[in-house]
Amino acid sequence: MKRSSKTMAVLVTVFAVSIVLLSVNVASAQAVPEWVKNTALWYGEGIVSEGEFLNMIKFLVENKVIVIDSIAEPVPQAVDAQVVIPNGNYDVTGAGFYSPLNMEIPVGSTVTWVNDDSVPHNIQSINQDGKVIQLFNSPPLNTGDRFEHTFEEEGVYKYYCSFHPWRVGLVTVY
Ligand SMILES: [Cu+2]
């Protein structure tokens, strides 16, 4: 009993999804050809093969009697994002982490780092071993200076400041 009610739930779900995806063009429905009606009837009676029946449905879709609305996948919009190098970031004993410490952005987004600290910093992309790589690398940024980079590929990008290498940040591009 339990099993069949589960099956029923699945069937209802599938049916509900179908309603969203399929809509019948009423104007065209009045013009459903006789052979289509016959094919459906004969399929039910086992006279017509499944292949012929499916071809008939294909015909209805191609001629827009059955309209299939495609559900577009939402494409994440690229953004302009900002990472603050906060006041006190230079201090190894302080909590002046990059804000946010892990910047999560869609592909194509641009990150701008802003130095809000009282001393110069830089932004150097590093690999998993902590070695500097030439991906996004800023000159020294004085207080108020900015540096930006546009991320065109998915991935997790690490960076640090070569003056204060204990300050490591992340950019996650999805
Ligand atoms: Cu620094």
mmCIF file of C-alpha atoms and ligand atoms in Angstrom:
data_model
loop_
_atom_site.group_PDB
_atom_site.id
_atom_site.type_symbol
_atom_site.label_atom_id
_atom_site.label_comp_id
_atom_site.label_asym_id
_atom_site.label_seq_id
_atom_site.Cartn_x
_atom_site.Cartn_y
_atom_site.Cartn_z
ATOM 1 C CA MET A 1 0.000 0.000 0.000
ATOM 2 C CA LYS A 2 2.776 2.353 0.981
ATOM 3 C CA ARG A 3 4.618 1.603 -2.221
ATOM 4 C CA SER A 4 1.663 2.297 -4.486
ATOM 5 C CA SER A 5 0.929 5.655 -2.892
ATOM 6 C CA LYS A 6 4.554 6.557 -3.510
ATOM 7 C CA THR A 7 4.185 5.562 -7.153
ATOM 8 C CA MET A 8 1.050 7.659 -7.347
ATOM 9 C CA ALA A 9 2.901 10.659 -5.975
ATOM 10 C CA VAL A 10 5.565 10.263 -8.645
ATOM 11 C CA LEU A 11 2.937 10.017 -11.366
ATOM 12 C CA VAL A 12 1.169 13.139 -10.134
ATOM 13 C CA THR A 13 4.473 14.999 -10.095
ATOM 14 C CA VAL A 14 5.313 13.953 -13.648
ATOM 15 C CA PHE A 15 1.858 14.966 -14.767
ATOM 16 C CA ALA A 16 2.197 18.382 -13.129
ATOM 17 C CA VAL A 17 5.546 18.968 -14.814
ATOM 18 C CA SER A 18 4.014 18.009 -18.158
ATOM 19 C CA ILE A 19 1.354 20.674 -17.768
ATOM 20 C CA VAL A 20 4.029 23.292 -17.357
ATOM 21 C CA LEU A 21 5.951 22.100 -20.384
ATOM 22 C CA LEU A 22 3.181 21.336 -22.818
ATOM 23 C CA SER A 23 0.420 23.578 -23.972
ATOM 24 C CA VAL A 24 -2.022 22.826 -26.738
ATOM 25 C CA ASN A 25 -2.582 25.384 -29.412
ATOM 26 C CA VAL A 26 -6.380 25.514 -29.385
ATOM 27 C CA ALA A 27 -6.697 27.104 -32.813
ATOM 28 C CA SER A 28 -4.607 24.332 -34.332
ATOM 29 C CA ALA A 29 -6.320 21.665 -32.246
ATOM 30 C CA GLN A 30 -9.528 22.201 -34.212
ATOM 31 C CA ALA A 31 -7.551 21.406 -37.313
ATOM 32 C CA VAL A 32 -6.183 18.087 -36.081
ATOM 33 C CA PRO A 33 -6.137 15.919 -39.212
ATOM 34 C CA GLU A 34 -8.278 12.785 -39.362
ATOM 35 C CA TRP A 35 -5.228 10.567 -39.777
ATOM 36 C CA VAL A 36 -3.876 11.867 -36.451
ATOM 37 C CA LYS A 37 -7.109 10.932 -34.695
ATOM 38 C CA ASN A 38 -7.106 7.561 -36.406
ATOM 39 C CA THR A 39 -3.480 6.931 -35.507
ATOM 40 C CA ALA A 40 -4.249 7.623 -31.852
ATOM 41 C CA LEU A 41 -7.295 5.372 -31.986
ATOM 42 C CA TRP A 42 -5.497 2.555 -33.787
ATOM 43 C CA TYR A 43 -2.511 2.807 -31.469
ATOM 44 C CA GLY A 44 -4.887 2.277 -28.567
ATOM 45 C CA GLU A 45 -6.264 -0.780 -30.323
ATOM 46 C CA GLY A 46 -2.805 -2.137 -31.072
ATOM 47 C CA ILE A 47 -3.173 -1.772 -34.836
ATOM 48 C CA VAL A 48 -0.569 0.968 -35.206
ATOM 49 C CA SER A 49 3.013 0.557 -34.000
ATOM 50 C CA GLU A 50 4.632 2.681 -31.322
ATOM 51 C CA GLY A 51 6.985 4.131 -33.958
ATOM 52 C CA GLU A 52 4.071 5.404 -36.020
ATOM 53 C CA PHE A 53 2.370 6.774 -32.940
ATOM 54 C CA LEU A 54 5.533 8.670 -31.918
ATOM 55 C CA ASN A 55 5.912 10.006 -35.451
ATOM 56 C CA MET A 56 2.397 11.355 -35.179
ATOM 57 C CA ILE A 57 3.325 13.204 -31.959
ATOM 58 C CA LYS A 58 6.428 14.516 -33.704
ATOM 59 C CA PHE A 59 4.163 15.833 -36.461
ATOM 60 C CA LEU A 60 1.964 17.612 -33.888
ATOM 61 C CA VAL A 61 5.015 19.239 -32.287
ATOM 62 C CA GLU A 62 6.557 20.258 -35.626
ATOM 63 C CA ASN A 63 3.286 21.791 -36.725
ATOM 64 C CA LYS A 64 2.849 23.544 -33.391
ATOM 65 C CA VAL A 65 -0.382 21.797 -32.431
ATOM 66 C CA ILE A 66 1.534 20.795 -29.306
ATOM 67 C CA VAL A 67 3.734 23.661 -28.187
ATOM 68 C CA ILE A 68 6.712 22.870 -26.007
ATOM 69 C CA ASP A 69 7.863 25.845 -24.030
ATOM 70 C CA SER A 70 11.520 25.594 -23.300
ATOM 71 C CA ILE A 71 12.446 26.557 -19.797
ATOM 72 C CA ALA A 72 15.495 28.744 -20.057
ATOM 73 C CA GLU A 73 18.166 28.105 -17.474
ATOM 74 C CA PRO A 74 18.914 31.277 -15.584
ATOM 75 C CA VAL A 75 22.290 32.581 -16.621
ATOM 76 C CA PRO A 76 24.130 34.232 -13.747
ATOM 77 C CA GLN A 77 24.717 37.880 -14.519
ATOM 78 C CA ALA A 78 28.251 39.195 -14.281
ATOM 79 C CA VAL A 79 28.669 41.779 -11.552
ATOM 80 C CA ASP A 80 31.093 44.447 -10.428
ATOM 81 C CA ALA A 81 32.295 43.361 -7.008
ATOM 82 C CA GLN A 82 34.533 45.010 -4.470
ATOM 83 C CA VAL A 83 37.027 43.592 -1.996
ATOM 84 C CA VAL A 84 38.126 45.963 0.753
ATOM 85 C CA ILE A 85 41.625 45.785 2.189
ATOM 86 C CA PRO A 86 40.540 47.105 5.584
ATOM 87 C CA ASN A 87 42.318 49.392 7.988
ATOM 88 C CA GLY A 88 44.776 47.303 10.033
ATOM 89 C CA ASN A 89 45.137 44.643 7.338
ATOM 90 C CA TYR A 90 48.931 44.902 7.637
ATOM 91 C CA ASP A 91 48.836 43.795 11.315
ATOM 92 C CA VAL A 92 49.573 40.071 11.590
ATOM 93 C CA THR A 93 47.949 39.928 15.031
ATOM 94 C CA GLY A 94 44.825 41.805 13.940
ATOM 95 C CA ALA A 95 41.598 40.596 12.375
ATOM 96 C CA GLY A 96 41.837 42.862 9.318
ATOM 97 C CA PHE A 97 40.885 40.193 6.800
ATOM 98 C CA TYR A 98 40.022 41.009 3.216
ATOM 99 C CA SER A 99 36.328 41.763 3.049
ATOM 100 C CA PRO A 100 34.915 39.474 1.854
ATOM 101 C CA LEU A 101 37.603 36.903 2.501
ATOM 102 C CA ASN A 102 36.088 34.681 -0.188
ATOM 103 C CA MET A 103 34.527 36.734 -2.970
ATOM 104 C CA GLU A 104 32.001 34.579 -4.865
ATOM 105 C CA ILE A 105 31.074 35.870 -8.320
ATOM 106 C CA PRO A 106 29.617 34.653 -11.628
ATOM 107 C CA VAL A 107 31.885 34.236 -14.658
ATOM 108 C CA GLY A 108 32.675 37.520 -16.389
ATOM 109 C CA SER A 109 32.561 39.557 -13.195
ATOM 110 C CA THR A 110 35.091 42.202 -12.303
ATOM 111 C CA VAL A 111 36.606 42.424 -8.845
ATOM 112 C CA THR A 112 38.014 45.730 -7.652
ATOM 113 C CA TRP A 113 40.293 45.736 -4.617
ATOM 114 C CA VAL A 114 40.363 48.965 -2.639
ATOM 115 C CA ASN A 115 43.095 49.731 -0.140
ATOM 116 C CA ASP A 116 41.439 51.231 2.947
ATOM 117 C CA ASP A 117 44.529 50.617 5.079
ATOM 118 C CA SER A 118 47.088 53.218 6.178
ATOM 119 C CA VAL A 119 50.000 51.423 4.480
ATOM 120 C CA PRO A 120 50.603 50.134 0.917
ATOM 121 C CA HIS A 121 49.512 46.641 -0.109
ATOM 122 C CA ASN A 122 49.471 44.681 -3.331
ATOM 123 C CA ILE A 123 47.414 41.861 -4.786
ATOM 124 C CA GLN A 124 49.340 38.879 -6.159
ATOM 125 C CA SER A 125 47.656 35.774 -7.532
ATOM 126 C CA ILE A 126 49.206 32.600 -6.124
ATOM 127 C CA ASN A 127 48.891 28.903 -6.908
ATOM 128 C CA GLN A 128 47.940 26.134 -4.461
ATOM 129 C CA ASP A 129 51.542 26.023 -3.213
ATOM 130 C CA GLY A 130 51.504 29.729 -2.418
ATOM 131 C CA LYS A 131 53.811 30.683 -5.308
ATOM 132 C CA VAL A 132 53.082 33.907 -7.183
ATOM 133 C CA ILE A 133 51.631 33.330 -10.669
ATOM 134 C CA GLN A 134 51.007 35.926 -13.371
ATOM 135 C CA LEU A 135 47.236 35.932 -13.444
ATOM 136 C CA PHE A 136 46.254 39.092 -11.612
ATOM 137 C CA ASN A 137 49.059 41.104 -10.077
ATOM 138 C CA SER A 138 48.832 44.676 -8.916
ATOM 139 C CA PRO A 139 51.535 47.266 -8.371
ATOM 140 C CA PRO A 140 51.823 48.584 -4.795
ATOM 141 C CA LEU A 141 48.499 50.175 -3.865
ATOM 142 C CA ASN A 142 48.658 53.229 -1.635
ATOM 143 C CA THR A 143 45.781 54.188 0.632
ATOM 144 C CA GLY A 144 42.708 54.740 -1.542
ATOM 145 C CA ASP A 145 44.217 53.051 -4.614
ATOM 146 C CA ARG A 146 42.264 50.453 -6.569
ATOM 147 C CA PHE A 147 43.115 47.453 -8.686
ATOM 148 C CA GLU A 148 40.688 45.472 -10.814
ATOM 149 C CA HIS A 149 40.615 42.169 -12.638
ATOM 150 C CA THR A 150 37.902 40.474 -14.705
ATOM 151 C CA PHE A 151 37.468 36.722 -14.158
ATOM 152 C CA GLU A 152 36.507 34.934 -17.390
ATOM 153 C CA GLU A 153 36.785 31.332 -16.184
ATOM 154 C CA GLU A 154 35.270 29.306 -13.358
ATOM 155 C CA GLY A 155 37.575 28.334 -10.559
ATOM 156 C CA VAL A 156 38.911 29.142 -7.123
ATOM 157 C CA TYR A 157 41.599 31.809 -7.250
ATOM 158 C CA LYS A 158 43.976 32.508 -4.388
ATOM 159 C CA TYR A 159 45.883 35.691 -3.794
ATOM 160 C CA TYR A 160 47.990 37.366 -1.160
ATOM 161 C CA CYS A 161 49.894 40.555 -0.456
ATOM 162 C CA SER A 162 53.626 40.067 -0.961
ATOM 163 C CA PHE A 163 54.347 42.680 1.751
ATOM 164 C CA HIS A 164 52.102 40.857 4.244
ATOM 165 C CA PRO A 165 52.046 37.232 3.003
ATOM 166 C CA TRP A 166 49.904 36.067 5.937
ATOM 167 C CA ARG A 167 47.012 37.852 4.244
ATOM 168 C CA VAL A 168 45.535 35.305 1.850
ATOM 169 C CA GLY A 169 42.183 35.777 0.103
ATOM 170 C CA LEU A 170 39.991 33.837 -2.312
ATOM 171 C CA VAL A 171 37.927 34.616 -5.374
ATOM 172 C CA THR A 172 35.480 31.855 -6.314
ATOM 173 C CA VAL A 173 34.137 32.167 -9.846
ATOM 174 C CA TYR A 174 31.061 30.064 -10.721
HETATM 175 CU CU CU B 1 49.786 44.025 2.393
#
